[in-house]
mmCIF file with all atom_site columns, C-alpha atoms in Angstrom:
data_model
loop_
_atom_site.group_PDB
_atom_site.id
_atom_site.type_symbol
_atom_site.label_atom_id
_atom_site.label_alt_id
_atom_site.label_comp_id
_atom_site.label_asym_id
_atom_site.label_entity_id
_atom_site.label_seq_id
_atom_site.pdbx_PDB_ins_code
_atom_site.Cartn_x
_atom_site.Cartn_y
_atom_site.Cartn_z
_atom_site.occupancy
_atom_site.B_iso_or_equiv
_atom_site.pdbx_formal_charge
_atom_site.auth_seq_id
_atom_site.auth_comp_id
_atom_site.auth_asym_id
_atom_site.auth_atom_id
_atom_site.pdbx_PDB_model_num
ATOM 1   C CA . MET W 1 1   ? 7.768   14.459  4.850   1.00 0.00 ? 1   MET W CA 1
ATOM 2   C CA . ALA W 1 2   ? 4.541   13.111  3.368   1.00 0.00 ? 2   ALA W CA 1
ATOM 3   C CA . TRP W 1 3   ? 5.933   9.704   2.541   1.00 0.00 ? 3   TRP W CA 1
ATOM 4   C CA . LEU W 1 4   ? 6.835   8.607   6.036   1.00 0.00 ? 4   LEU W CA 1
ATOM 5   C CA . ARG W 1 5   ? 5.421   8.830   9.508   1.00 0.00 ? 5   ARG W CA 1
ATOM 6   C CA . ARG W 1 6   ? 5.898   7.086   12.786  1.00 0.00 ? 6   ARG W CA 1
ATOM 7   C CA . ARG W 1 7   ? 2.998   4.789   13.534  1.00 0.00 ? 7   ARG W CA 1
ATOM 8   C CA . GLY W 1 8   ? 0.185   6.597   15.338  1.00 0.00 ? 8   GLY W CA 1
ATOM 9   C CA . GLN W 1 9   ? 1.341   10.050  14.198  1.00 0.00 ? 9   GLN W CA 1
ATOM 10  C CA . ARG W 1 10  ? -0.750  12.262  11.953  1.00 0.00 ? 10  ARG W CA 1
ATOM 11  C CA . PRO W 1 11  ? 1.200   14.670  9.730   1.00 0.00 ? 11  PRO W CA 1
ATOM 12  C CA . GLU W 1 12  ? -1.363  17.398  10.349  1.00 0.00 ? 12  GLU W CA 1
ATOM 13  C CA . ASP W 1 13  ? -0.724  17.698  14.063  1.00 0.00 ? 13  ASP W CA 1
ATOM 14  C CA . GLY W 1 14  ? 2.367   15.624  14.804  1.00 0.00 ? 14  GLY W CA 1
ATOM 15  C CA . ALA W 1 15  ? 0.539   13.484  17.352  1.00 0.00 ? 15  ALA W CA 1
ATOM 16  C CA . GLY W 1 16  ? -1.710  10.484  17.515  1.00 0.00 ? 16  GLY W CA 1
ATOM 17  C CA . GLY W 1 17  ? -5.466  10.573  17.890  1.00 0.00 ? 17  GLY W CA 1
ATOM 18  C CA . SER W 1 18  ? -8.259  12.036  15.844  1.00 0.00 ? 18  SER W CA 1
ATOM 19  C CA . GLY W 1 19  ? -9.585  15.550  15.803  1.00 0.00 ? 19  GLY W CA 1
ATOM 20  C CA . PRO W 1 20  ? -10.686 18.456  13.670  1.00 0.00 ? 20  PRO W CA 1
ATOM 21  C CA . VAL W 1 21  ? -8.735  19.182  10.496  1.00 0.00 ? 21  VAL W CA 1
ATOM 22  C CA . ASP W 1 22  ? -9.055  22.392  8.511   1.00 0.00 ? 22  ASP W CA 1
ATOM 23  C CA . ASP W 1 23  ? -10.953 21.660  5.312   1.00 0.00 ? 23  ASP W CA 1
ATOM 24  C CA . GLY W 1 24  ? -9.945  24.890  3.587   1.00 0.00 ? 24  GLY W CA 1
ATOM 25  C CA . THR W 1 25  ? -13.286 26.584  4.128   1.00 0.00 ? 25  THR W CA 1
ATOM 26  C CA . GLY W 1 26  ? -12.620 28.033  7.565   1.00 0.00 ? 26  GLY W CA 1
ATOM 27  C CA . GLY W 1 27  ? -14.396 25.136  9.256   1.00 0.00 ? 27  GLY W CA 1
ATOM 28  C CA . SER W 1 28  ? -13.263 21.682  10.181  1.00 0.00 ? 28  SER W CA 1
ATOM 29  C CA . GLU W 1 29  ? -14.265 18.070  9.726   1.00 0.00 ? 29  GLU W CA 1
ATOM 30  C CA . ALA W 1 30  ? -13.760 14.970  11.817  1.00 0.00 ? 30  ALA W CA 1
ATOM 31  C CA . VAL W 1 31  ? -11.053 12.711  10.430  1.00 0.00 ? 31  VAL W CA 1
ATOM 32  C CA . ASP W 1 32  ? -10.627 9.060   11.363  1.00 0.00 ? 32  ASP W CA 1
ATOM 33  C CA . GLU W 1 33  ? -7.307  8.339   13.053  1.00 0.00 ? 33  GLU W CA 1
ATOM 34  C CA . GLY W 1 34  ? -4.691  7.124   10.594  1.00 0.00 ? 34  GLY W CA 1
ATOM 35  C CA . THR W 1 35  ? -6.851  7.425   7.467   1.00 0.00 ? 35  THR W CA 1
ATOM 36  C CA . GLY W 1 36  ? -6.520  11.101  6.607   1.00 0.00 ? 36  GLY W CA 1
ATOM 37  C CA . VAL W 1 37  ? -10.094 11.101  5.262   1.00 0.00 ? 37  VAL W CA 1
ATOM 38  C CA . SER W 1 38  ? -13.446 12.094  6.648   1.00 0.00 ? 38  SER W CA 1
ATOM 39  C CA . PRO W 1 39  ? -16.105 9.414   7.202   1.00 0.00 ? 39  PRO W CA 1
ATOM 40  C CA . GLU W 1 40  ? -18.027 10.830  4.236   1.00 0.00 ? 40  GLU W CA 1
ATOM 41  C CA . GLU W 1 41  ? -15.027 10.614  1.904   1.00 0.00 ? 41  GLU W CA 1
ATOM 42  C CA . GLN W 1 42  ? -14.212 7.150   3.200   1.00 0.00 ? 42  GLN W CA 1
ATOM 43  C CA . GLN W 1 43  ? -17.689 6.019   2.171   1.00 0.00 ? 43  GLN W CA 1
ATOM 44  C CA . LEU W 1 44  ? -17.268 7.568   -1.292  1.00 0.00 ? 44  LEU W CA 1
ATOM 45  C CA . VAL W 1 45  ? -13.972 5.710   -1.721  1.00 0.00 ? 45  VAL W CA 1
ATOM 46  C CA . GLU W 1 46  ? -15.530 2.429   -0.627  1.00 0.00 ? 46  GLU W CA 1
ATOM 47  C CA . ASP W 1 47  ? -18.422 2.978   -3.052  1.00 0.00 ? 47  ASP W CA 1
ATOM 48  C CA . ALA W 1 48  ? -15.974 3.593   -5.906  1.00 0.00 ? 48  ALA W CA 1
ATOM 49  C CA . TYR W 1 49  ? -14.066 0.439   -4.933  1.00 0.00 ? 49  TYR W CA 1
ATOM 50  C CA . ALA W 1 50  ? -17.278 -1.597  -4.880  1.00 0.00 ? 50  ALA W CA 1
ATOM 51  C CA . GLN W 1 51  ? -18.196 -0.483  -8.401  1.00 0.00 ? 51  GLN W CA 1
ATOM 52  C CA . ILE W 1 52  ? -15.120 -2.115  -9.953  1.00 0.00 ? 52  ILE W CA 1
ATOM 53  C CA . ASP W 1 53  ? -15.778 -5.385  -11.780 1.00 0.00 ? 53  ASP W CA 1
ATOM 54  C CA . PRO W 1 54  ? -15.068 -8.174  -9.233  1.00 0.00 ? 54  PRO W CA 1
ATOM 55  C CA . GLU W 1 55  ? -12.757 -10.135 -11.562 1.00 0.00 ? 55  GLU W CA 1
ATOM 56  C CA . GLU W 1 56  ? -10.746 -7.029  -12.427 1.00 0.00 ? 56  GLU W CA 1
ATOM 57  C CA . LEU W 1 57  ? -10.551 -6.107  -8.761  1.00 0.00 ? 57  LEU W CA 1
ATOM 58  C CA . ALA W 1 58  ? -9.372  -9.629  -7.889  1.00 0.00 ? 58  ALA W CA 1
ATOM 59  C CA . PHE W 1 59  ? -6.645  -9.393  -10.535 1.00 0.00 ? 59  PHE W CA 1
ATOM 60  C CA . ALA W 1 60  ? -5.597  -5.900  -9.419  1.00 0.00 ? 60  ALA W CA 1
ATOM 61  C CA . SER W 1 61  ? -5.500  -7.112  -5.807  1.00 0.00 ? 61  SER W CA 1
ATOM 62  C CA . ALA W 1 62  ? -3.358  -10.106 -6.755  1.00 0.00 ? 62  ALA W CA 1
ATOM 63  C CA . LEU W 1 63  ? -1.056  -7.870  -8.781  1.00 0.00 ? 63  LEU W CA 1
ATOM 64  C CA . ALA W 1 64  ? -0.709  -5.450  -5.871  1.00 0.00 ? 64  ALA W CA 1
ATOM 65  C CA . GLY W 1 65  ? -0.024  -8.228  -3.379  1.00 0.00 ? 65  GLY W CA 1
ATOM 66  C CA . ASN W 1 66  ? 2.528   -9.986  -5.563  1.00 0.00 ? 66  ASN W CA 1
ATOM 67  C CA . MET W 1 67  ? 4.257   -6.714  -6.411  1.00 0.00 ? 67  MET W CA 1
ATOM 68  C CA . THR W 1 68  ? 4.451   -5.755  -2.746  1.00 0.00 ? 68  THR W CA 1
ATOM 69  C CA . CYS W 1 69  ? 5.989   -9.062  -1.707  1.00 0.00 ? 69  CYS W CA 1
ATOM 70  C CA . ALA W 1 70  ? 8.462   -8.975  -4.596  1.00 0.00 ? 70  ALA W CA 1
ATOM 71  C CA . LEU W 1 71  ? 9.399   -5.422  -3.637  1.00 0.00 ? 71  LEU W CA 1
ATOM 72  C CA . THR W 1 72  ? 9.827   -6.338  0.021   1.00 0.00 ? 72  THR W CA 1
ATOM 73  C CA . GLY W 1 73  ? 11.975  -9.316  -0.962  1.00 0.00 ? 73  GLY W CA 1
ATOM 74  C CA . ALA W 1 74  ? 14.163  -7.154  -3.181  1.00 0.00 ? 74  ALA W CA 1
ATOM 75  C CA . VAL W 1 75  ? 14.771  -4.660  -0.380  1.00 0.00 ? 75  VAL W CA 1
ATOM 76  C CA . GLU W 1 76  ? 15.515  -7.436  2.116   1.00 0.00 ? 76  GLU W CA 1
ATOM 77  C CA . SER W 1 77  ? 18.041  -8.963  -0.304  1.00 0.00 ? 77  SER W CA 1
ATOM 78  C CA . ALA W 1 78  ? 19.911  -5.682  -0.778  1.00 0.00 ? 78  ALA W CA 1
ATOM 79  C CA . GLN W 1 79  ? 22.298  -6.781  2.029   1.00 0.00 ? 79  GLN W CA 1
ATOM 80  C CA . ILE W 1 80  ? 22.383  -3.422  3.743   1.00 0.00 ? 80  ILE W CA 1
ATOM 81  C CA . ASP W 1 81  ? 23.229  -3.315  7.439   1.00 0.00 ? 81  ASP W CA 1
ATOM 82  C CA . PRO W 1 82  ? 19.857  -2.535  9.065   1.00 0.00 ? 82  PRO W CA 1
ATOM 83  C CA . ALA W 1 83  ? 21.604  -0.390  11.654  1.00 0.00 ? 83  ALA W CA 1
ATOM 84  C CA . THR W 1 84  ? 22.658  1.965   8.842   1.00 0.00 ? 84  THR W CA 1
ATOM 85  C CA . LEU W 1 85  ? 19.409  1.801   6.851   1.00 0.00 ? 85  LEU W CA 1
ATOM 86  C CA . ASP W 1 86  ? 18.127  5.330   7.275   1.00 0.00 ? 86  ASP W CA 1
ATOM 87  C CA . ASP W 1 87  ? 14.804  6.688   6.041   1.00 0.00 ? 87  ASP W CA 1
ATOM 88  C CA . GLU W 1 88  ? 16.145  8.172   2.804   1.00 0.00 ? 88  GLU W CA 1
ATOM 89  C CA . THR W 1 89  ? 17.898  4.946   1.862   1.00 0.00 ? 89  THR W CA 1
ATOM 90  C CA . LEU W 1 90  ? 14.838  2.786   2.467   1.00 0.00 ? 90  LEU W CA 1
ATOM 91  C CA . ARG W 1 91  ? 12.660  5.187   0.501   1.00 0.00 ? 91  ARG W CA 1
ATOM 92  C CA . ALA W 1 92  ? 15.154  5.127   -2.379  1.00 0.00 ? 92  ALA W CA 1
ATOM 93  C CA . LEU W 1 93  ? 15.300  1.324   -2.351  1.00 0.00 ? 93  LEU W CA 1
ATOM 94  C CA . LEU W 1 94  ? 11.513  1.044   -2.510  1.00 0.00 ? 94  LEU W CA 1
ATOM 95  C CA . GLU W 1 95  ? 11.373  3.367   -5.507  1.00 0.00 ? 95  GLU W CA 1
ATOM 96  C CA . GLN W 1 96  ? 14.356  1.688   -7.191  1.00 0.00 ? 96  GLN W CA 1
ATOM 97  C CA . TYR W 1 97  ? 12.960  -1.830  -7.013  1.00 0.00 ? 97  TYR W CA 1
ATOM 98  C CA . ALA W 1 98  ? 9.259   -1.082  -7.600  1.00 0.00 ? 98  ALA W CA 1
ATOM 99  C CA . PRO W 1 99  ? 9.312   -1.307  -11.436 1.00 0.00 ? 99  PRO W CA 1
ATOM 100 C CA . GLY W 1 100 ? 11.067  -4.672  -11.361 1.00 0.00 ? 100 GLY W CA 1
ATOM 101 C CA . ALA W 1 101 ? 8.707   -5.932  -8.667  1.00 0.00 ? 101 ALA W CA 1
ATOM 102 C CA . LEU W 1 102 ? 5.725   -5.031  -10.850 1.00 0.00 ? 102 LEU W CA 1
ATOM 103 C CA . GLU W 1 103 ? 7.208   -6.913  -13.798 1.00 0.00 ? 103 GLU W CA 1
ATOM 104 C CA . GLN W 1 104 ? 7.805   -9.956  -11.604 1.00 0.00 ? 104 GLN W CA 1
ATOM 105 C CA . ALA W 1 105 ? 4.210   -9.823  -10.390 1.00 0.00 ? 105 ALA W CA 1
ATOM 106 C CA . ARG W 1 106 ? 2.912   -9.596  -13.955 1.00 0.00 ? 106 ARG W CA 1
ATOM 107 C CA . ALA W 1 107 ? 5.033   -12.601 -14.943 1.00 0.00 ? 107 ALA W CA 1
ATOM 108 C CA . TRP W 1 108 ? 3.721   -14.678 -12.013 1.00 0.00 ? 108 TRP W CA 1
ATOM 109 C CA . LEU W 1 109 ? 0.138   -13.847 -12.952 1.00 0.00 ? 109 LEU W CA 1
ATOM 110 C CA . SER W 1 110 ? 0.581   -14.267 -16.696 1.00 0.00 ? 110 SER W CA 1
ATOM 111 C CA . GLY W 1 111 ? -2.135  -16.512 -18.069 1.00 0.00 ? 111 GLY W CA 1
ATOM 112 C CA . THR W 1 112 ? -3.967  -16.708 -14.749 1.00 0.00 ? 112 THR W CA 1
ATOM 113 C CA . ASP W 1 113 ? -7.749  -16.880 -14.955 1.00 0.00 ? 113 ASP W CA 1
ATOM 114 C CA . PRO W 1 114 ? -8.989  -13.957 -12.786 1.00 0.00 ? 114 PRO W CA 1
ATOM 115 C CA . SER W 1 115 ? -11.999 -16.025 -11.724 1.00 0.00 ? 115 SER W CA 1
ATOM 116 C CA . MET W 1 116 ? -9.622  -18.516 -10.075 1.00 0.00 ? 116 MET W CA 1
ATOM 117 C CA . LEU W 1 117 ? -7.739  -15.973 -7.981  1.00 0.00 ? 117 LEU W CA 1
ATOM 118 C CA . ALA W 1 118 ? -8.084  -16.378 -4.233  1.00 0.00 ? 118 ALA W CA 1
ATOM 119 C CA . TYR W 1 119 ? -7.976  -12.649 -3.514  1.00 0.00 ? 119 TYR W CA 1
ATOM 120 C CA . THR W 1 120 ? -10.961 -11.113 -1.806  1.00 0.00 ? 120 THR W CA 1
ATOM 121 C CA . VAL W 1 121 ? -12.455 -7.925  -3.195  1.00 0.00 ? 121 VAL W CA 1
ATOM 122 C CA . ILE W 1 122 ? -13.298 -6.657  0.303   1.00 0.00 ? 122 ILE W CA 1
ATOM 123 C CA . PRO W 1 123 ? -10.895 -4.092  1.833   1.00 0.00 ? 123 PRO W CA 1
ATOM 124 C CA . LYS W 1 124 ? -8.795  -5.557  4.647   1.00 0.00 ? 124 LYS W CA 1
ATOM 125 C CA . TYR W 1 125 ? -9.040  -2.727  7.143   1.00 0.00 ? 125 TYR W CA 1
ATOM 126 C CA . GLU W 1 126 ? -7.822  -5.050  9.884   1.00 0.00 ? 126 GLU W CA 1
ATOM 127 C CA . CYS W 1 127 ? -4.354  -4.507  8.398   1.00 0.00 ? 127 CYS W CA 1
ATOM 128 C CA . GLU W 1 128 ? -4.363  -1.069  10.014  1.00 0.00 ? 128 GLU W CA 1
ATOM 129 C CA . ALA W 1 129 ? -4.537  -2.447  13.543  1.00 0.00 ? 129 ALA W CA 1
ATOM 130 C CA . ASP W 1 130 ? -2.705  -5.721  12.921  1.00 0.00 ? 130 ASP W CA 1
ATOM 131 C CA . TYR W 1 131 ? 0.263   -4.496  10.875  1.00 0.00 ? 131 TYR W CA 1
ATOM 132 C CA . GLY W 1 132 ? 0.348   -0.694  10.999  1.00 0.00 ? 132 GLY W CA 1
ATOM 133 C CA . CYS W 1 133 ? -0.852  -0.085  7.443   1.00 0.00 ? 133 CYS W CA 1
ATOM 134 C CA . GLU W 1 134 ? -2.454  3.169   6.336   1.00 0.00 ? 134 GLU W CA 1
ATOM 135 C CA . ARG W 1 135 ? -6.122  2.610   5.500   1.00 0.00 ? 135 ARG W CA 1
ATOM 136 C CA . GLN W 1 136 ? -6.866  4.870   2.519   1.00 0.00 ? 136 GLN W CA 1
ATOM 137 C CA . PRO W 1 137 ? -3.718  6.805   1.561   1.00 0.00 ? 137 PRO W CA 1
ATOM 138 C CA . ARG W 1 138 ? -2.890  8.502   -1.701  1.00 0.00 ? 138 ARG W CA 1
ATOM 139 C CA . CYS W 1 139 ? 0.190   7.457   -3.686  1.00 0.00 ? 139 CYS W CA 1
ATOM 140 C CA . GLN W 1 140 ? 3.260   9.154   -2.217  1.00 0.00 ? 140 GLN W CA 1
ATOM 141 C CA . GLN W 1 141 ? 6.166   7.610   -4.144  1.00 0.00 ? 141 GLN W CA 1
ATOM 142 C CA . GLY W 1 142 ? 6.815   6.272   -7.626  1.00 0.00 ? 142 GLY W CA 1
ATOM 143 C CA . TYR W 1 143 ? 3.917   6.786   -10.021 1.00 0.00 ? 143 TYR W CA 1
ATOM 144 C CA . ILE W 1 144 ? 1.438   9.418   -8.837  1.00 0.00 ? 144 ILE W CA 1
ATOM 145 C CA . PRO W 1 145 ? -1.900  9.318   -10.728 1.00 0.00 ? 145 PRO W CA 1
ATOM 146 C CA . ALA W 1 146 ? -2.843  12.720  -12.112 1.00 0.00 ? 146 ALA W CA 1
ATOM 147 C CA . MET W 1 147 ? -6.473  12.309  -11.097 1.00 0.00 ? 147 MET W CA 1
ATOM 148 C CA . SER W 1 148 ? -8.090  12.311  -7.671  1.00 0.00 ? 148 SER W CA 1
ATOM 149 C CA . HIS W 1 149 ? -7.555  8.882   -6.157  1.00 0.00 ? 149 HIS W CA 1
ATOM 150 C CA . ARG W 1 150 ? -7.320  6.831   -2.989  1.00 0.00 ? 150 ARG W CA 1
ATOM 151 C CA . CYS W 1 151 ? -5.550  3.552   -2.337  1.00 0.00 ? 151 CYS W CA 1
ATOM 152 C CA . ILE W 1 152 ? -7.486  0.896   -0.437  1.00 0.00 ? 152 ILE W CA 1
ATOM 153 C CA . ILE W 1 153 ? -5.659  -1.707  1.642   1.00 0.00 ? 153 ILE W CA 1
ATOM 154 C CA . ASN W 1 154 ? -6.178  -5.187  0.215   1.00 0.00 ? 154 ASN W CA 1
ATOM 155 C CA . ASP W 1 155 ? -3.500  -7.307  1.906   1.00 0.00 ? 155 ASP W CA 1
ATOM 156 C CA . CYS W 1 156 ? -0.771  -7.181  4.528   1.00 0.00 ? 156 CYS W CA 1
ATOM 157 C CA . GLY W 1 157 ? 1.637   -9.370  6.426   1.00 0.00 ? 157 GLY W CA 1
ATOM 158 C CA . LYS W 1 158 ? 4.887   -9.869  8.270   1.00 0.00 ? 158 LYS W CA 1
ATOM 159 C CA . ALA W 1 159 ? 7.566   -11.518 6.149   1.00 0.00 ? 159 ALA W CA 1
ATOM 160 C CA . LYS W 1 160 ? 6.008   -14.677 4.708   1.00 0.00 ? 160 LYS W CA 1
ATOM 161 C CA . CYS W 1 161 ? 3.555   -14.383 1.823   1.00 0.00 ? 161 CYS W CA 1
ATOM 162 C CA . PRO W 1 162 ? 1.535   -17.612 1.617   1.00 0.00 ? 162 PRO W CA 1
ATOM 163 C CA . THR W 1 163 ? 0.509   -17.275 -2.052  1.00 0.00 ? 163 THR W CA 1
ATOM 164 C CA . TYR W 1 164 ? 3.879   -16.264 -3.488  1.00 0.00 ? 164 TYR W CA 1
ATOM 165 C CA . PRO W 1 165 ? 6.887   -18.232 -4.837  1.00 0.00 ? 165 PRO W CA 1
ATOM 166 C CA . ASP W 1 166 ? 9.092   -19.909 -2.239  1.00 0.00 ? 166 ASP W CA 1
ATOM 167 C CA . PHE W 1 167 ? 12.193  -18.006 -3.314  1.00 0.00 ? 167 PHE W CA 1
ATOM 168 C CA . VAL W 1 168 ? 10.469  -14.727 -2.423  1.00 0.00 ? 168 VAL W CA 1
ATOM 169 C CA . ASN W 1 169 ? 9.564   -16.001 1.043   1.00 0.00 ? 169 ASN W CA 1
ATOM 170 C CA . GLU W 1 170 ? 13.191  -16.958 1.625   1.00 0.00 ? 170 GLU W CA 1
ATOM 171 C CA . LEU W 1 171 ? 14.081  -13.273 1.239   1.00 0.00 ? 171 LEU W CA 1
ATOM 172 C CA . LEU W 1 172 ? 11.472  -11.948 3.643   1.00 0.00 ? 172 LEU W CA 1
ATOM 173 C CA . GLN W 1 173 ? 13.299  -11.938 6.961   1.00 0.00 ? 173 GLN W CA 1
ATOM 174 C CA . ASN W 1 174 ? 12.046  -8.706  8.604   1.00 0.00 ? 174 ASN W CA 1
ATOM 175 C CA . ILE W 1 175 ? 15.579  -7.306  8.643   1.00 0.00 ? 175 ILE W CA 1
ATOM 176 C CA . ALA W 1 176 ? 14.735  -4.042  6.870   1.00 0.00 ? 176 ALA W CA 1
ATOM 177 C CA . ILE W 1 177 ? 10.940  -4.177  6.779   1.00 0.00 ? 177 ILE W CA 1
ATOM 178 C CA . ARG W 1 178 ? 8.796   -5.160  9.751   1.00 0.00 ? 178 ARG W CA 1
ATOM 179 C CA . SER W 1 179 ? 5.562   -5.590  7.793   1.00 0.00 ? 179 SER W CA 1
ATOM 180 C CA . TRP W 1 180 ? 4.133   -4.870  4.351   1.00 0.00 ? 180 TRP W CA 1
ATOM 181 C CA . CYS W 1 181 ? 0.851   -3.508  3.011   1.00 0.00 ? 181 CYS W CA 1
ATOM 182 C CA . SER W 1 182 ? -0.544  -3.733  -0.530  1.00 0.00 ? 182 SER W CA 1
ATOM 183 C CA . TYR W 1 183 ? -3.070  -1.403  -2.104  1.00 0.00 ? 183 TYR W CA 1
ATOM 184 C CA . VAL W 1 184 ? -5.448  -1.075  -5.021  1.00 0.00 ? 184 VAL W CA 1
ATOM 185 C CA . CYS W 1 185 ? -5.795  2.573   -5.999  1.00 0.00 ? 185 CYS W CA 1
ATOM 186 C CA . VAL W 1 186 ? -9.055  3.791   -7.544  1.00 0.00 ? 186 VAL W CA 1
ATOM 187 C CA . LYS W 1 187 ? -10.131 7.026   -9.201  1.00 0.00 ? 187 LYS W CA 1
ATOM 188 C CA . THR W 1 188 ? -12.528 8.988   -7.014  1.00 0.00 ? 188 THR W CA 1
ATOM 189 C CA . GLY W 1 189 ? -14.991 11.787  -7.577  1.00 0.00 ? 189 GLY W CA 1
ATOM 190 C CA . THR W 1 190 ? -16.110 10.744  -11.070 1.00 0.00 ? 190 THR W CA 1
ATOM 191 C CA . SER W 1 191 ? -17.970 7.869   -12.706 1.00 0.00 ? 191 SER W CA 1
ATOM 192 C CA . PRO W 1 192 ? -17.296 5.217   -13.821 1.00 0.00 ? 192 PRO W CA 1
ATOM 193 C CA . SER W 1 193 ? -14.831 4.029   -11.213 1.00 0.00 ? 193 SER W CA 1
ATOM 194 C CA . GLU W 1 194 ? -11.575 2.496   -12.366 1.00 0.00 ? 194 GLU W CA 1
ATOM 195 C CA . VAL W 1 195 ? -8.354  1.083   -10.968 1.00 0.00 ? 195 VAL W CA 1
ATOM 196 C CA . VAL W 1 196 ? -5.530  3.525   -11.733 1.00 0.00 ? 196 VAL W CA 1
ATOM 197 C CA . ALA W 1 197 ? -2.584  2.101   -9.779  1.00 0.00 ? 197 ALA W CA 1
ATOM 198 C CA . VAL W 1 198 ? -1.342  -0.611  -7.455  1.00 0.00 ? 198 VAL W CA 1
ATOM 199 C CA . GLY W 1 199 ? 0.685   0.315   -4.412  1.00 0.00 ? 199 GLY W CA 1
ATOM 200 C CA . ALA W 1 200 ? 2.997   -1.027  -1.746  1.00 0.00 ? 200 ALA W CA 1
ATOM 201 C CA . GLY W 1 201 ? 3.553   0.244   1.771   1.00 0.00 ? 201 GLY W CA 1
ATOM 202 C CA . ALA W 1 202 ? 6.203   -0.814  4.257   1.00 0.00 ? 202 ALA W CA 1
ATOM 203 C CA . ILE W 1 203 ? 6.857   -0.339  7.961   1.00 0.00 ? 203 ILE W CA 1
ATOM 204 C CA . SER W 1 204 ? 10.558  -0.155  8.714   1.00 0.00 ? 204 SER W CA 1
ATOM 205 C CA . ALA W 1 205 ? 11.986  -2.716  11.113  1.00 0.00 ? 205 ALA W CA 1
ATOM 206 C CA . LEU W 1 206 ? 14.425  -0.355  12.772  1.00 0.00 ? 206 LEU W CA 1
ATOM 207 C CA . ARG W 1 207 ? 12.281  2.711   13.473  1.00 0.00 ? 207 ARG W CA 1
ATOM 208 C CA . ASN W 1 208 ? 8.730   1.410   12.945  1.00 0.00 ? 208 ASN W CA 1
ATOM 209 C CA . ILE W 1 209 ? 7.976   4.145   10.400  1.00 0.00 ? 209 ILE W CA 1
ATOM 210 C CA . TYR W 1 210 ? 5.460   3.774   7.578   1.00 0.00 ? 210 TYR W CA 1
ATOM 211 C CA . PHE W 1 211 ? 6.702   4.404   4.030   1.00 0.00 ? 211 PHE W CA 1
ATOM 212 C CA . GLY W 1 212 ? 4.594   4.768   0.919   1.00 0.00 ? 212 GLY W CA 1
ATOM 213 C CA . PRO W 1 213 ? 2.589   3.781   -0.713  1.00 0.00 ? 213 PRO W CA 1
ATOM 214 C CA . VAL W 1 214 ? 4.960   3.546   -3.630  1.00 0.00 ? 214 VAL W CA 1
ATOM 215 C CA . CYS W 1 215 ? 2.705   3.074   -6.657  1.00 0.00 ? 215 CYS W CA 1
ATOM 216 C CA . MET W 1 216 ? 2.954   1.694   -10.143 1.00 0.00 ? 216 MET W CA 1
ATOM 217 C CA . PRO W 1 217 ? 0.453   2.276   -12.959 1.00 0.00 ? 217 PRO W CA 1
ATOM 218 C CA . TYR W 1 218 ? -2.388  -0.140  -13.647 1.00 0.00 ? 218 TYR W CA 1
ATOM 219 C CA . PRO W 1 219 ? -3.038  -2.023  -15.860 1.00 0.00 ? 219 PRO W CA 1
#
């Protein structure tokens, strides 16, 4: 299933590591482990990300981060026995609560001056090694942009979210979700670049499997 994988496992070959992947032309290209993209495509995605207006990117990053923490909190508060929380149930919960999490994030950021946001506009690729996040995935759940796109990791964490409301942090106990990842998704392959979605990824506490990203439309 495209929307989940055990950490370190590539869906193309069922095993960890990097290697050649068929590019549809009879040849192959080197793919970075865990990213699913070639180094050349990774650079194109980063260039598209860098072309976004910094204030808009800061707002989109804040929206993605707040939505992800609200979503994680909603799943943690569902009061489901983690021993019975299978993959399908967790996936369904993420999709069920994503629209409400986006609305909460919008409410928290309402009236905020984008120039005052603390979010960096630099991708946080360290989240891949530190928390098990996918680096540049495409949306896999929820809203799927019709155009070519990639989602760039902008924040991550285990339970506590330092910039979010206290009542959200009280819900983040790592019972269902071990760690979370938030994404800003940008259109690729055409100019000008634009943000098309915000996304949330989660690594399950019980089986250490990555889910997502579940995306919602932007703006």
